[in-house]
Short mmCIF file of C-alpha atoms in Angstrom, two decimals:
data_model
loop_
_atom_site.label_atom_id
_atom_site.label_comp_id
_atom_site.label_asym_id
_atom_site.label_seq_id
_atom_site.Cartn_x
_atom_site.Cartn_y
_atom_site.Cartn_z
CA UNK A 268 0.00 0.00 0.00
CA UNK A 269 1.19 3.53 -0.76
CA UNK A 270 0.30 4.81 2.67
CA UNK A 271 -1.61 8.00 3.37
CA UNK A 272 -1.23 10.41 0.49
CA UNK A 273 -1.43 14.16 0.90
CA UNK A 274 -1.30 16.91 -1.67
CA UNK A 275 0.15 19.34 -2.20
CA UNK A 276 3.30 18.81 -0.15
CA UNK A 277 3.98 22.53 -0.05
CA UNK A 278 1.62 25.43 -0.53
CA UNK A 279 2.47 29.11 -0.50
CA UNK A 280 -0.41 31.53 -0.79
CA UNK A 281 -1.32 35.09 0.01
CA UNK A 282 -3.55 36.19 2.81
CA UNK A 283 -7.21 36.08 1.86
CA UNK A 284 -6.86 33.29 -0.67
CA UNK A 285 -8.68 29.98 -0.44
CA UNK A 286 -6.54 26.95 0.31
CA UNK A 287 -7.57 23.33 -0.20
CA UNK A 288 -5.55 20.46 1.22
CA UNK A 289 -6.22 16.92 0.07
CA UNK A 290 -5.85 13.51 1.62
CA UNK A 291 -6.23 9.95 0.43
CA UNK A 292 -6.35 7.50 3.35
CA UNK A 293 -5.09 3.96 3.27
CA UNK A 294 -7.56 1.69 1.52
CA UNK A 295 -9.84 -0.07 3.99
CA UNK A 296 -9.34 2.43 6.78
CA UNK A 297 -12.56 3.81 8.22
CA UNK A 298 -11.18 6.61 10.40
CA UNK A 299 -9.54 9.75 9.03
CA UNK A 300 -7.93 12.51 11.06
CA UNK A 301 -6.73 16.02 10.24
CA UNK A 302 -4.00 17.51 12.45
CA UNK A 303 -2.13 20.80 12.49
CA UNK A 304 1.42 21.17 13.77
CA UNK A 305 3.08 24.43 14.78
CA UNK A 306 6.09 25.24 16.92
CA UNK A 307 3.97 27.10 19.42
CA UNK A 308 1.09 24.67 19.85
CA UNK A 309 2.56 21.36 18.78
CA UNK A 310 0.36 18.78 17.08
CA UNK A 311 -3.37 19.39 17.43
CA UNK A 312 -6.31 17.35 16.21
CA UNK A 313 -8.63 19.47 14.08
CA UNK A 314 -11.34 16.99 13.09
CA UNK A 315 -11.86 13.32 12.53
CA UNK A 316 -14.25 11.20 10.47
CA UNK A 317 -15.60 7.71 10.89
CA UNK A 318 -17.08 6.08 7.78
CA UNK A 319 -17.01 9.49 6.06
CA UNK A 320 -19.05 11.16 8.84
CA UNK A 321 -17.48 13.94 10.93
CA UNK A 322 -17.38 12.74 14.54
CA UNK A 323 -15.57 15.50 16.38
CA UNK A 324 -14.73 18.90 14.92
CA UNK A 325 -14.10 20.67 18.20
CA UNK A 326 -10.50 21.28 17.22
CA UNK A 327 -11.38 23.29 14.12
CA UNK A 328 -10.14 26.77 15.01
CA UNK A 329 -12.90 28.82 13.43
CA UNK A 330 -15.46 29.02 10.68
CA UNK A 331 -12.80 29.73 8.10
CA UNK A 332 -11.87 26.06 8.33
CA UNK A 333 -14.03 23.32 6.85
CA UNK A 334 -13.44 19.64 6.12
CA UNK A 335 -15.29 17.15 3.98
CA UNK A 336 -15.07 13.48 3.22
CA UNK A 337 -17.27 12.76 0.19
CA UNK A 338 -16.17 9.13 0.01
CA UNK A 339 -13.98 6.60 1.76
CA UNK A 340 -10.93 7.42 -0.32
CA UNK A 341 -10.81 11.21 -0.26
CA UNK A 342 -10.96 14.11 2.16
CA UNK A 343 -10.33 17.83 1.92
CA UNK A 344 -9.49 20.52 4.42
CA UNK A 345 -10.34 24.00 3.21
CA UNK A 346 -9.33 27.36 4.62
CA UNK A 347 -11.20 30.37 3.32
CA UNK A 348 -9.99 33.06 3.67
CA UNK A 349 -6.48 32.11 4.73
CA UNK A 350 -4.49 34.17 7.23
CA UNK A 351 -0.76 34.22 8.09
CA UNK A 352 -1.46 32.53 11.44
CA UNK A 353 -2.73 29.50 9.53
CA UNK A 354 0.84 28.78 8.44
CA UNK A 355 1.64 25.30 9.73
CA UNK A 356 2.14 21.71 8.66
CA UNK A 357 -1.16 19.92 8.20
CA UNK A 358 -1.18 16.15 8.60
CA UNK A 359 -3.74 13.61 7.61
CA UNK A 360 -3.84 10.21 9.31
CA UNK A 361 -6.02 7.14 9.01
CA UNK A 362 -6.73 3.93 10.86
CA UNK A 363 -9.24 1.11 10.82
CA UNK A 364 -11.65 -0.26 13.39
CA UNK A 365 -9.88 -3.60 13.50
CA UNK A 366 -6.84 -1.82 14.89
CA UNK A 367 -8.80 -0.03 17.54
CA UNK A 368 -7.12 -1.82 20.38
CA UNK A 369 -3.70 -0.81 19.17
CA UNK A 370 -4.72 2.68 18.14
CA UNK A 371 -2.18 2.73 15.36
CA UNK A 372 -2.71 5.80 13.24
CA UNK A 373 -0.86 6.03 9.95
CA UNK A 374 0.27 9.52 9.11
CA UNK A 375 0.79 11.13 5.74
CA UNK A 376 3.89 13.22 4.99
CA UNK A 377 2.04 16.47 5.64
CA UNK A 378 1.37 19.66 3.73
CA UNK A 379 3.51 22.65 4.68
CA UNK A 380 1.31 25.73 4.30
CA UNK A 381 2.75 29.22 4.24
CA UNK A 382 0.37 32.16 4.13
CA UNK A 383 2.07 35.44 3.29
CA UNK B 81 -8.52 19.24 29.79
CA UNK B 82 -5.70 16.79 29.20
CA UNK B 83 -2.27 18.37 28.83
CA UNK B 84 0.86 16.51 27.82
CA UNK B 85 4.33 17.83 28.58
CA UNK B 86 7.64 16.50 27.35
CA UNK B 87 10.98 17.23 28.93
CA UNK B 88 13.54 18.05 27.73
CA UNK B 89 12.55 19.91 24.58
CA UNK B 90 15.90 19.02 23.03
CA UNK B 91 18.64 16.57 23.86
CA UNK B 92 22.05 16.00 22.33
CA UNK B 93 24.08 12.91 23.21
CA UNK B 94 27.14 11.08 21.88
CA UNK B 95 26.64 7.83 20.03
CA UNK B 96 26.38 4.77 22.25
CA UNK B 97 24.87 6.55 25.22
CA UNK B 98 21.71 5.31 26.89
CA UNK B 99 19.07 8.01 27.30
CA UNK B 100 15.63 8.67 28.73
CA UNK B 101 12.90 10.89 27.38
CA UNK B 102 10.12 12.01 29.68
CA UNK B 103 6.42 12.56 29.19
CA UNK B 104 3.85 13.69 31.74
CA UNK B 105 0.09 14.07 31.49
CA UNK B 106 -2.39 15.82 33.73
CA UNK B 107 -5.40 13.49 33.60
CA UNK B 108 -4.65 9.90 34.62
CA UNK B 109 -7.89 8.60 33.08
CA UNK B 110 -6.21 7.51 29.89
CA UNK B 111 -7.00 4.63 27.58
CA UNK B 112 -3.43 4.27 26.38
CA UNK B 113 -0.19 6.14 25.76
CA UNK B 114 1.84 6.04 22.60
CA UNK B 115 5.33 7.13 21.59
CA UNK B 116 5.89 8.37 18.06
CA UNK B 117 8.95 9.27 16.05
CA UNK B 118 8.97 12.15 13.57
CA UNK B 119 11.76 12.68 11.07
CA UNK B 120 12.26 16.12 9.47
CA UNK B 121 9.70 16.75 6.74
CA UNK B 122 7.95 13.49 7.44
CA UNK B 123 4.85 12.28 9.22
CA UNK B 124 4.75 10.41 12.50
CA UNK B 125 5.54 6.76 12.96
CA UNK B 126 4.27 4.86 15.97
CA UNK B 127 7.04 3.25 18.02
CA UNK B 128 5.36 1.81 21.08
CA UNK B 129 1.87 1.76 22.55
CA UNK B 130 1.15 1.02 26.20
CA UNK B 131 -2.39 0.19 27.28
CA UNK B 132 -3.54 1.73 30.54
CA UNK B 133 -3.36 -1.68 32.24
CA UNK B 134 0.26 -2.21 31.22
CA UNK B 135 3.45 -0.94 32.83
CA UNK B 136 5.87 -1.17 29.94
CA UNK B 137 6.47 -2.17 26.36
CA UNK B 138 9.69 -3.06 24.61
CA UNK B 139 10.77 -3.05 20.99
CA UNK B 140 14.40 -3.66 20.21
CA UNK B 141 16.49 -0.97 21.88
CA UNK B 142 13.40 0.94 22.97
CA UNK B 143 11.56 0.50 26.23
CA UNK B 144 8.58 2.60 27.27
CA UNK B 145 7.16 2.63 30.77
CA UNK B 146 3.89 3.97 32.10
CA UNK B 147 2.96 5.06 35.61
CA UNK B 148 -0.65 6.08 35.21
CA UNK B 149 -1.18 7.10 38.82
CA UNK B 150 1.60 9.66 38.69
CA UNK B 151 0.85 10.69 35.12
CA UNK B 152 4.26 9.82 33.74
CA UNK B 153 5.86 7.84 30.98
CA UNK B 154 9.46 7.39 29.92
CA UNK B 155 11.04 6.24 26.70
CA UNK B 156 14.38 4.58 27.21
CA UNK B 157 16.72 4.25 24.24
CA UNK B 158 19.68 1.95 24.70
CA UNK B 159 22.98 2.31 22.88
CA UNK B 160 21.84 5.31 20.87
CA UNK B 161 22.84 5.63 17.22
CA UNK B 162 22.94 8.61 14.84
CA UNK B 163 19.96 7.08 13.06
CA UNK B 164 17.94 7.62 16.21
CA UNK B 165 18.12 11.38 15.65
CA UNK B 166 14.54 12.61 15.31
CA UNK B 167 11.75 14.24 17.27
CA UNK B 168 9.98 11.92 19.69
CA UNK B 169 6.40 12.66 20.66
CA UNK B 170 4.17 11.04 23.20
CA UNK B 171 0.41 11.03 22.92
CA UNK B 172 -2.39 9.92 25.22
CA UNK B 173 -5.85 8.74 24.33
CA UNK B 174 -8.40 9.71 26.93
CA UNK B 175 -11.09 7.42 28.27
CA UNK B 176 -14.49 7.76 26.65
CA UNK B 177 -17.55 6.00 28.02
CA UNK B 178 -18.67 4.95 24.60
CA UNK B 179 -15.23 3.78 23.64
CA UNK B 180 -15.48 5.82 20.49
CA UNK B 181 -13.21 8.69 21.40
CA UNK B 182 -10.26 8.52 19.08
CA UNK B 183 -8.75 11.81 20.11
CA UNK B 184 -5.05 11.78 20.84
CA UNK B 185 -3.46 14.59 22.82
CA UNK B 186 0.18 15.09 21.90
CA UNK B 187 3.15 16.57 23.69
CA UNK B 188 5.33 19.02 21.78
CA UNK B 189 8.11 16.50 21.47
CA UNK B 190 11.77 16.09 22.32
CA UNK B 191 14.27 16.76 19.55
CA UNK B 192 16.99 14.15 19.90
CA UNK B 193 20.39 14.48 18.24
CA UNK B 194 22.82 11.59 18.47
CA UNK B 195 26.31 12.68 17.50
CA UNK B 196 28.72 10.22 15.83
#
C-alpha cells in the first residue's frame, strides 16, 4: 500500500486566498484525522471522520476552516480566507476499526502551508 | 482538559549513550499512551503503545514505561545511534464512556540528536 497520500506537499499563498488540502487514506481504513502542527502549539487534532461522517470537529479553530469526506478514499481541508497565522504543517492520518485496540494511526507526509 | 508535557525539549548525546525521554500528562484517566517518532519533513511513525493496564512495552532498543497514577511515561533508548536522531512525541488517548473517542493529545516532542 502507498500509505496515506497528501497533496500538495507545499503550498504558499497570500492572505485572503482559499486553500484546499487533500488527503487519500489507506484503503480499507474507516477513520480519518486532520492535524495541524506548529512550533507554538505542537500537534493538534482538528477533526476526525468515521465512515465518512465527521465525529468531532471541536478542534477546528474557526469558521474559516471546513473539512469534507465525500467518500472513503478522499478528504479535503479548506481554509477560506487564509491568514498568516494558519501557516503550519497539516497532517492527515487514518486507521481502521480492527486496529482499535492498538490505536495505530498512519500519518501522511504532511502539507507545509505558508500564508504570506 | 488533558495536557501533555515533554521534557527536555531538546537533547544531544554522543553515540552509544543510553538516554531517557520524559512525558507527563495531567489526567490519569487515559485509555493508552503512545510514543511516536517524527523525522524532518515526514509524518509520525508509531514506536510503542502502552495500554492503561500495562506498565511497559519493549521493541528492540526501545523501552517505554507507564505510571498512570503519577501521570508519567518514559522512553528509554539503549545504545543510541545517529539514526535515532529525530523528534519523539508522546500522545495519550483519553477514556471515553462509549469507547469511540479517538482523540489523541500530543506533547510538543523532544528533539533528539545523536552525534557520531
